[in-house]
Amino acid sequence: MSRKAIYWFQSDLRIHDQPVLSNLNQSFDELLCLYIIPNRWLNNPFGLDFNRFGKYRRKFLKETLVDLDRSLKKIDQKLIVLIGNPAEIISDIFQEHNIDKVFTQDQFASEERDDINYLRALIGDENIVSHQSMLMVDPESLPFKIDSLPFGFTSFRKKIEDKFSVQNSYDDVKDLPATLISFKDVKWPEILVLEEEETIIPEKTAFPFEGGESAALNRMNQYIWESQHILSYKSTRNRLVGTEYSSKFSPWLANGSLSARRVYQEVKKFEDQIRSNISTYWLIFELLWRDFFHFQALKFGAEFFKAEGIKHRKKDWNYDVDLFNRWRTGNTGVDFIDANMIELKETGFMSNRGRQNVASWLAHDYKIDWRWGAYWFEHCLIDYDPCSNYGNWMYVSGVGNDSVTDRRFNPDLQSEKYDKKNQFIKLWLN
Ligand SMILES: Cc1cc2nc3c(=O)[nH]c(=O)nc-3n(C[C@H](O)[C@H](O)[C@H](O)COP(=O)(O)OP(=O)(O)OC[C@H]3O[C@@H](n4cnc5c(N)ncnc54)[C@H](O)[C@@H]3O)c2cc1C
């Protein structure tokens, strides 16, 4: 009898560094490569007038899926994209097509973990196998259990820095089992059909982002090997204008078209072959922040998304929609905040310096529930990732991992320091 499997792609939209996918050929005859857009992305949890899946995210995801499908076709497979409740869709296919096993990626945020747990309940724990391919450092390799994860980043880093090892990243998948015949002609969901005006991004964007593994690997190659801008990363990373002030890896890391382990491996190779300095170290340091927020999300589950945050700190949040809309449309009257918010609205990206400032403004000056801001970011950001987004928002808003109680950024001082000649403000406010 033919052995059948489903590979459920989540935030691993690539064919490099796919340890499980690479080996399916040995045990299965037929395979369904599946990606499901969760229908909750179209919901509106706070009753505001936008959903969780804005146009830039849709554009970037579509480009990513097209690129993945192209790569799969080269090895006689294809990507099926559906929309709905992931666990229910997979369970229906599982029953109807007598599937033997479902493979997928481990998740760290509570909603995504709930999807996997629900699927386990529907089809049986023994029929689903998940693996870690999202982070640089495996949670199992930490020198402590997730329950004992240090609360602050510095103590986390000090505990692991000299001890962690990173698994070698796998080469591209070479062979896969044949496509499940009955899925050959399934159309992709309407939500991925974009209107022309939805796809226009101004030339002044911080980076001409294009979704997909091919563009991701090109950018990594260019930033590390060709331009070697990685060598000045630490001194440029707080800037606001241009393609090279930071790596711009985040959108690809967020949907997994770039593997964090591959970035680590590439930086180490560069350090061995060319040079190692504080900047090459600092890029890995930032990837540790990314892992840190994922581990925190795993530890705290749904608390990560509550107003009191993981600090369990009750604050008297404001829910003034007009004030919130001023912030979100770039109409606060504070140039540095508005320029950043307009950049986000028009491109789906914002620098880290900008994000810290606008988050601080919403939470500390307008005193609006930080989750509204995180939710607007979720709608807009092409690098949206639940753990990094909600984790950073909590941090800035005084309900997360920051040891300082309320760290307010002064936008005037910040713009004097990071935008001395008003280059950034002029770029986005003119
Ligand atoms: C309020 C707020 C919300 C954010 N939301 C997101 C989000 O949804 N998705 C996201 O990927 N990042 C988020 N960040 C973190 C950070 O702003 C972006 O990762 C970074 O700006 C992306 O640009 P880059 O790839 O050029 O970063 P670089 O400076 O080149 O850093 C390299 C990589 O390290 C990781 N990284 C860097 N800083 C952080 C950080 N503070 N937290 C977690 N990872 C980090 C990212 O994967 C990034 O691609 C947020 C930060 C703030 C303050």
Coordinates of C-alpha atoms and ligand atoms in Angstrom, one line a residue:
M1 CA 0.0 0.0 0.0
S2 CA 1.1 3.5 -0.8
R3 CA 2.4 5.4 2.2
K4 CA 1.1 9.0 2.3
A5 CA 2.2 12.1 4.2
I6 CA 1.3 15.7 4.5
Y7 CA 4.0 18.3 5.0
W8 CA 2.3 21.3 6.6
F9 CA 4.4 24.4 6.0
Q10 CA 4.1 27.1 8.6
S11 CA 6.9 29.6 9.2
D12 CA 9.4 27.5 7.2
L13 CA 8.6 28.6 3.7
R14 CA 11.8 27.3 2.1
I15 CA 13.6 24.3 0.8
H16 CA 16.9 24.9 2.5
D17 CA 17.5 23.8 6.1
Q18 CA 14.5 21.4 6.0
P19 CA 15.8 18.4 8.0
V20 CA 12.4 16.6 8.0
L21 CA 11.3 17.3 4.5
S22 CA 14.7 16.3 3.2
N23 CA 14.1 12.7 4.4
L24 CA 10.5 12.1 3.6
N25 CA 11.4 10.4 0.3
Q26 CA 12.8 7.4 2.2
S27 CA 9.5 6.5 3.9
F28 CA 6.6 7.8 1.8
D29 CA 5.3 7.3 -1.7
E30 CA 2.9 10.3 -1.9
L31 CA 3.1 13.7 -0.3
L32 CA 0.9 16.8 0.0
C33 CA 2.8 20.0 0.5
L34 CA 0.3 22.3 2.2
Y35 CA 0.2 25.9 3.4
I36 CA -2.9 27.1 5.2
I37 CA -3.8 30.8 5.7
P38 CA -5.6 30.7 9.1
N39 CA -9.0 32.3 8.8
R40 CA -8.5 34.1 12.1
W41 CA -6.1 36.5 10.2
L42 CA -9.3 38.0 8.7
N43 CA -10.8 38.6 12.2
N44 CA -10.8 41.8 14.1
P45 CA -10.3 41.0 17.8
F46 CA -10.5 44.6 19.1
G47 CA -13.4 45.9 17.0
L48 CA -11.2 48.3 15.1
D49 CA -11.7 48.8 11.4
F50 CA -8.8 46.6 10.1
N51 CA -7.9 42.9 10.1
R52 CA -4.7 41.1 10.9
F53 CA -3.6 40.5 7.4
G54 CA -2.9 43.8 5.6
K55 CA -2.0 44.3 2.0
Y56 CA 1.8 44.3 2.4
R57 CA 1.7 41.1 4.4
R58 CA -0.5 39.5 1.7
K59 CA 1.8 40.7 -1.0
F60 CA 5.0 39.5 0.7
L61 CA 3.4 36.1 1.6
K62 CA 2.1 35.6 -2.0
E63 CA 5.6 36.3 -3.4
T64 CA 7.0 33.8 -0.9
L65 CA 4.5 31.1 -1.7
V66 CA 5.0 31.5 -5.5
D67 CA 8.8 31.2 -5.0
L68 CA 8.3 28.1 -2.8
D69 CA 6.0 26.5 -5.3
R70 CA 8.5 27.2 -8.1
S71 CA 11.2 25.5 -6.1
L72 CA 9.0 22.5 -5.3
K73 CA 8.0 22.2 -9.0
K74 CA 11.7 21.7 -9.9
I75 CA 11.6 18.6 -7.9
D76 CA 8.2 17.4 -9.2
Q77 CA 6.1 18.6 -6.3
K78 CA 3.8 21.6 -5.8
L79 CA 2.4 23.8 -3.1
I80 CA -1.3 23.6 -2.2
V81 CA -2.5 26.8 -0.5
L82 CA -5.9 26.8 1.4
I83 CA -7.6 29.1 3.8
G84 CA -9.6 28.1 6.9
N85 CA -9.0 26.5 10.2
P86 CA -5.7 24.7 9.8
A87 CA -6.4 21.8 12.2
E88 CA -9.9 21.1 10.7
I89 CA -8.7 21.3 7.1
I90 CA -5.8 18.9 7.8
S91 CA -7.9 16.5 9.8
D92 CA -10.5 16.3 6.9
I93 CA -7.8 15.6 4.4
F94 CA -6.2 13.1 6.7
Q95 CA -9.4 11.1 7.1
E96 CA -10.5 11.3 3.5
H97 CA -7.2 10.4 1.8
N98 CA -6.0 7.8 4.4
I99 CA -2.9 9.8 5.2
D100 CA -0.3 8.0 7.4
K101 CA 1.5 11.0 9.0
V102 CA 1.5 14.8 9.2
F103 CA 4.8 16.6 9.5
T104 CA 5.1 20.2 10.6
Q105 CA 7.2 22.9 12.4
D106 CA 7.1 23.5 16.1
Q107 CA 5.4 26.7 17.1
F108 CA 6.1 29.1 20.0
A109 CA 3.1 31.5 20.2
S110 CA -0.1 30.3 21.8
E111 CA -2.5 30.5 18.9
E112 CA -0.1 28.6 16.6
R113 CA 0.5 26.1 19.3
D114 CA -3.2 25.7 19.8
D115 CA -3.6 24.8 16.1
I116 CA -1.1 21.9 16.5
N117 CA -2.7 20.7 19.7
Y118 CA -6.1 20.8 18.2
L119 CA -4.9 18.8 15.3
R120 CA -3.3 16.3 17.7
A121 CA -6.7 15.9 19.3
L122 CA -8.4 15.4 16.0
I123 CA -6.1 12.9 14.3
G124 CA -4.2 11.4 17.3
D125 CA -0.9 12.5 18.8
E126 CA 0.9 9.6 17.2
N127 CA 0.0 10.8 13.7
I128 CA 1.7 14.2 13.8
V129 CA 5.4 14.9 14.1
S130 CA 6.7 18.4 14.7
H131 CA 10.3 19.7 14.7
Q132 CA 12.1 22.9 15.5
S133 CA 13.3 24.9 12.5
M134 CA 12.3 28.4 13.4
L135 CA 15.1 29.5 15.8
M136 CA 18.8 29.6 15.8
V137 CA 19.0 27.8 19.2
D138 CA 16.9 24.7 20.0
P139 CA 15.0 25.0 23.3
E140 CA 16.2 21.5 24.1
S141 CA 19.8 22.6 24.0
L142 CA 19.3 25.3 26.6
P143 CA 21.1 24.7 29.9
F144 CA 17.7 25.2 31.7
K145 CA 14.1 24.1 31.3
I146 CA 11.7 26.6 29.7
D147 CA 9.9 27.0 33.1
S148 CA 13.2 28.4 34.5
L149 CA 13.9 30.7 31.6
P150 CA 15.5 33.9 33.1
F151 CA 13.1 36.9 32.9
G152 CA 15.6 39.4 31.6
F153 CA 17.5 39.2 28.3
T154 CA 20.9 39.9 29.9
S155 CA 20.7 37.1 32.4
F156 CA 19.4 34.8 29.7
R157 CA 22.3 35.7 27.4
K158 CA 24.9 35.3 30.1
K159 CA 23.6 31.9 31.0
I160 CA 23.8 30.6 27.4
E161 CA 26.3 32.7 25.5
D162 CA 29.3 30.5 25.7
K163 CA 27.3 27.3 25.8
F164 CA 24.9 27.3 22.9
S165 CA 25.5 25.3 19.8
V166 CA 23.6 25.7 16.6
Q167 CA 22.7 22.8 14.4
N168 CA 24.2 22.8 10.9
S169 CA 21.8 24.0 8.4
Y170 CA 20.7 21.5 5.7
D171 CA 21.3 21.9 2.0
D172 CA 18.3 22.2 -0.4
V173 CA 15.8 19.4 -0.5
K174 CA 16.6 17.3 -3.5
D175 CA 13.8 14.7 -3.8
L176 CA 10.3 14.4 -2.5
P177 CA 7.6 11.7 -2.8
A178 CA 5.1 12.2 -5.6
T179 CA 2.3 14.7 -5.4
L180 CA -1.0 13.4 -4.0
I181 CA -2.9 13.1 -7.3
S182 CA -6.3 14.5 -6.1
F183 CA -4.7 17.9 -5.2
K184 CA -3.2 18.6 -8.6
D185 CA -5.6 21.3 -9.7
V186 CA -6.6 23.1 -6.5
K187 CA -6.7 27.0 -6.9
W188 CA -5.0 29.3 -4.4
P189 CA -7.4 31.4 -2.2
E190 CA -8.9 34.7 -3.6
I191 CA -7.3 36.6 -0.7
L192 CA -3.9 36.2 -2.5
V193 CA -5.2 38.0 -5.6
L194 CA -4.0 41.6 -5.2
E195 CA -5.3 44.7 -6.8
E196 CA -2.8 46.8 -8.7
E197 CA -2.8 49.7 -6.2
E198 CA -2.1 47.2 -3.3
T199 CA 1.2 46.3 -4.8
I200 CA 2.7 49.7 -5.3
I201 CA 5.5 50.5 -2.8
P202 CA 7.3 53.9 -3.1
E203 CA 10.9 53.9 -4.3
K204 CA 12.0 55.5 -1.1
T205 CA 11.2 52.4 0.9
A206 CA 14.0 51.3 3.3
F207 CA 14.5 48.2 1.1
P208 CA 12.9 46.9 -2.1
F209 CA 11.6 43.8 -0.3
E210 CA 10.6 40.8 -2.4
G211 CA 9.1 37.7 -0.8
G212 CA 10.7 34.3 -1.2
E213 CA 13.7 32.2 -0.4
S214 CA 15.5 33.2 -3.6
A215 CA 15.4 36.9 -2.6
A216 CA 16.2 36.1 1.0
L217 CA 19.4 34.2 0.1
N218 CA 20.4 36.9 -2.3
R219 CA 20.1 39.5 0.4
M220 CA 22.0 37.4 2.9
N221 CA 24.8 36.9 0.4
Q222 CA 24.9 40.5 -0.6
Y223 CA 24.9 41.9 3.0
I224 CA 27.4 39.5 4.4
W225 CA 29.7 38.6 1.5
E226 CA 29.4 41.1 -1.3
S227 CA 29.1 44.5 0.4
Q228 CA 30.4 43.2 3.7
H229 CA 28.2 45.8 5.5
I230 CA 27.9 43.3 8.2
L231 CA 31.3 44.6 9.4
S232 CA 29.8 47.9 10.4
Y233 CA 26.4 46.6 11.6
K234 CA 26.8 47.7 15.2
S235 CA 27.4 51.3 14.4
T236 CA 24.8 51.6 11.7
R237 CA 21.9 49.6 13.1
N238 CA 20.1 52.5 14.7
R239 CA 19.9 54.5 11.6
L240 CA 16.7 55.1 9.7
V241 CA 17.4 55.7 6.0
G242 CA 18.7 53.4 3.3
T243 CA 19.1 49.8 2.5
E244 CA 22.3 49.1 4.4
Y245 CA 21.9 50.4 7.9
S246 CA 20.7 47.0 9.1
S247 CA 20.5 43.5 7.6
K248 CA 16.8 43.7 6.6
F249 CA 16.6 39.9 7.1
S250 CA 13.5 40.1 9.3
P251 CA 10.7 39.6 6.8
W252 CA 12.3 36.5 5.5
L253 CA 13.2 35.2 8.9
A254 CA 9.6 35.8 10.1
N255 CA 8.0 33.5 7.5
G256 CA 11.0 31.2 7.4
S257 CA 12.0 31.7 3.8
L258 CA 15.4 32.3 5.5
S259 CA 16.6 30.0 8.2
A260 CA 18.1 31.6 11.3
R261 CA 20.5 28.6 11.5
R262 CA 21.6 29.3 7.9
V263 CA 22.3 33.0 8.8
Y264 CA 24.3 31.9 11.9
Q265 CA 26.3 29.4 9.8
E266 CA 27.0 32.1 7.2
V267 CA 28.2 34.6 9.7
K268 CA 30.5 32.1 11.3
K269 CA 31.9 31.1 7.9
F270 CA 32.5 34.8 7.2
E271 CA 34.2 35.2 10.6
D272 CA 36.5 32.3 9.8
Q273 CA 37.3 33.3 6.3
I274 CA 37.2 37.1 6.3
R275 CA 37.0 38.8 9.6
S276 CA 35.3 38.7 13.0
N277 CA 34.5 41.9 14.9
I278 CA 32.0 43.4 17.3
S279 CA 29.5 43.9 14.4
T280 CA 29.6 40.3 13.3
Y281 CA 29.0 39.3 16.9
W282 CA 26.2 41.8 17.2
L283 CA 24.2 40.3 14.4
I284 CA 24.2 37.0 16.3
F285 CA 23.4 38.9 19.5
E286 CA 20.2 40.3 17.8
L287 CA 19.2 36.8 16.6
L288 CA 19.5 35.8 20.2
W289 CA 16.9 38.5 21.1
R290 CA 14.7 36.9 18.5
D291 CA 15.1 33.5 20.1
F292 CA 14.6 35.0 23.6
F293 CA 11.2 36.4 22.7
H294 CA 10.1 33.0 21.2
F295 CA 11.2 31.2 24.4
Q296 CA 9.3 33.8 26.5
A297 CA 6.2 33.2 24.4
L298 CA 6.5 29.5 24.9
K299 CA 6.9 29.9 28.7
F300 CA 4.0 32.4 29.2
G301 CA 1.5 31.1 26.6
A302 CA -1.6 33.2 26.3
E303 CA -0.4 35.7 29.0
F304 CA 2.0 37.0 26.3
F305 CA -1.0 38.6 24.6
K306 CA -2.9 40.0 27.6
A307 CA -3.0 43.7 28.6
E308 CA -1.2 43.1 31.9
G309 CA 1.6 41.3 30.0
I310 CA 4.0 38.8 31.5
K311 CA 4.7 41.3 34.3
H312 CA 1.0 41.0 35.4
R313 CA 1.0 44.8 35.7
K314 CA -2.4 46.4 35.7
K315 CA -2.4 49.9 34.0
D316 CA -5.2 52.2 33.4
W317 CA -5.2 52.0 29.6
N318 CA -7.0 54.4 27.4
Y319 CA -9.3 53.2 24.5
D320 CA -9.8 56.4 22.6
V321 CA -10.2 55.4 19.0
D322 CA -9.7 58.9 17.6
L323 CA -6.4 59.3 19.4
F324 CA -5.4 55.8 18.2
N325 CA -6.2 56.7 14.6
R326 CA -4.1 59.9 14.9
W327 CA -1.2 57.7 15.8
R328 CA -1.8 55.0 13.2
T329 CA -2.2 57.4 10.3
G330 CA 0.8 59.5 11.2
N331 CA -1.1 62.5 12.5
T332 CA 0.1 63.1 16.1
G333 CA 1.8 66.3 15.2
V334 CA 5.2 65.0 16.4
D335 CA 7.3 64.8 13.2
F336 CA 9.5 61.9 14.3
I337 CA 6.5 59.7 15.3
D338 CA 4.5 60.7 12.2
A339 CA 7.3 60.0 9.8
N340 CA 7.8 56.6 11.1
M341 CA 4.1 55.8 11.1
I342 CA 3.8 56.9 7.5
E343 CA 6.8 54.8 6.5
L344 CA 5.0 51.8 8.1
K345 CA 1.6 52.6 6.4
E346 CA 3.2 53.1 3.0
T347 CA 5.7 50.2 3.0
G348 CA 5.0 47.6 5.7
F349 CA 8.4 48.2 7.3
M350 CA 9.9 50.4 10.0
S351 CA 13.4 50.5 11.5
N352 CA 13.9 49.2 15.0
R353 CA 14.6 52.7 16.3
G354 CA 11.4 53.9 14.8
R355 CA 9.4 51.0 16.3
Q356 CA 10.7 51.7 19.8
N357 CA 9.7 55.3 19.6
V358 CA 6.2 54.9 18.1
A359 CA 5.4 52.1 20.6
S360 CA 6.6 54.3 23.5
W361 CA 4.5 57.2 22.2
L362 CA 1.3 55.1 22.0
A363 CA 1.8 53.4 25.4
H364 CA 3.4 56.2 27.5
D365 CA 2.1 59.4 26.0
Y366 CA -1.3 58.4 24.7
K367 CA -1.5 55.7 27.3
I368 CA -3.5 53.5 24.8
D369 CA -3.6 49.8 25.4
W370 CA -0.3 48.6 23.8
R371 CA -2.1 45.6 22.2
W372 CA -3.9 48.0 19.8
G373 CA -0.5 49.2 18.6
A374 CA 0.8 45.6 18.4
Y375 CA -2.3 44.7 16.4
W376 CA -1.8 47.6 13.9
F377 CA 1.8 46.4 13.5
E378 CA 0.4 42.9 12.9
H379 CA -1.8 44.2 10.2
C380 CA 1.0 46.2 8.5
L381 CA 4.4 44.6 9.1
I382 CA 5.9 42.3 6.4
D383 CA 8.1 40.9 9.1
Y384 CA 5.2 40.3 11.5
D385 CA 6.0 37.6 14.0
P386 CA 3.8 37.1 17.0
C387 CA 6.7 36.5 19.5
S388 CA 8.9 39.3 18.3
N389 CA 6.1 41.8 17.9
Y390 CA 4.1 41.2 21.1
G391 CA 7.3 40.6 23.0
N392 CA 8.8 43.9 22.0
W393 CA 5.6 45.8 22.4
M394 CA 5.2 44.5 26.0
Y395 CA 8.9 45.4 26.6
V396 CA 8.5 49.0 25.6
S397 CA 5.1 49.4 27.3
G398 CA 6.3 48.4 30.7
V399 CA 4.5 45.1 31.0
G400 CA 7.2 42.8 29.6
N401 CA 10.8 41.8 30.1
D402 CA 12.3 45.2 30.6
S403 CA 13.7 45.7 34.2
V404 CA 13.0 49.5 33.8
T405 CA 9.4 50.1 34.8
D406 CA 8.4 52.6 32.1
R407 CA 11.0 53.4 29.5
R408 CA 9.6 56.4 27.7
F409 CA 11.5 57.5 24.6
N410 CA 11.6 61.3 24.0
P411 CA 11.0 61.6 20.3
D412 CA 12.6 65.1 20.1
L413 CA 15.8 63.9 21.6
Q414 CA 15.7 60.7 19.6
S415 CA 15.3 62.5 16.4
E416 CA 18.1 64.9 17.3
K417 CA 20.4 61.9 17.9
Y418 CA 19.4 59.6 15.1
D419 CA 18.1 62.0 12.5
K420 CA 20.4 64.9 12.9
K421 CA 19.8 66.5 9.5
N422 CA 16.1 65.7 9.4
Q423 CA 16.8 63.4 6.5
F424 CA 14.3 60.8 7.6
I425 CA 11.6 63.2 8.6
K426 CA 11.9 65.0 5.3
L427 CA 11.8 61.7 3.4
W428 CA 8.4 60.7 4.8
L429 CA 6.7 64.0 5.7
N430 CA 7.1 65.6 2.3
Ligands
LIG1 C1 7.5 47.5 19.0 C2 8.3 46.6 18.2 C3 7.7 45.6 17.4 C4 8.5 44.7 16.7 N1 7.9 43.7 15.9 C5 8.7 42.8 15.2 C6 8.1 41.8 14.4 O1 6.9 41.7 14.3 N2 8.9 41.0 13.7 C7 10.3 41.1 13.8 O2 11.0 40.3 13.2 N3 10.9 42.0 14.6 C8 10.1 42.9 15.3 N4 10.7 43.9 16.0 C9 12.2 43.8 16.2 C10 13.0 44.7 15.2 O3 12.5 46.0 15.2 C11 13.1 44.1 13.8 O4 13.4 42.7 13.9 C12 14.1 44.8 13.0 O5 13.9 46.2 12.9 C13 14.2 44.2 11.6 O6 15.1 44.8 10.8 P1 16.4 44.1 10.4 O7 16.1 42.7 9.9 O8 17.2 45.0 9.5 O9 17.1 43.9 11.8 P2 18.7 43.8 12.2 O10 19.0 44.9 13.1 O11 19.5 43.6 11.0 O12 18.7 42.5 13.1 C14 18.9 41.2 12.5 C15 17.8 40.3 13.0 O13 17.8 40.1 14.4 C16 16.4 40.0 14.8 N5 16.1 41.2 15.7 C17 16.7 42.4 15.8 N6 16.2 43.1 16.8 C18 15.2 42.4 17.4 C19 14.3 42.6 18.4 N7 14.3 43.7 19.2 N8 13.5 41.6 18.8 C20 13.5 40.4 18.1 N9 14.3 40.2 17.1 C21 15.2 41.1 16.7 C22 15.5 40.1 13.6 O14 15.2 38.8 13.2 C23 16.4 40.8 12.6 O15 16.1 40.5 11.3 C24 10.0 44.8 16.7 C25 10.5 45.8 17.6 C26 9.7 46.7 18.3 C27 10.4 47.7 19.1

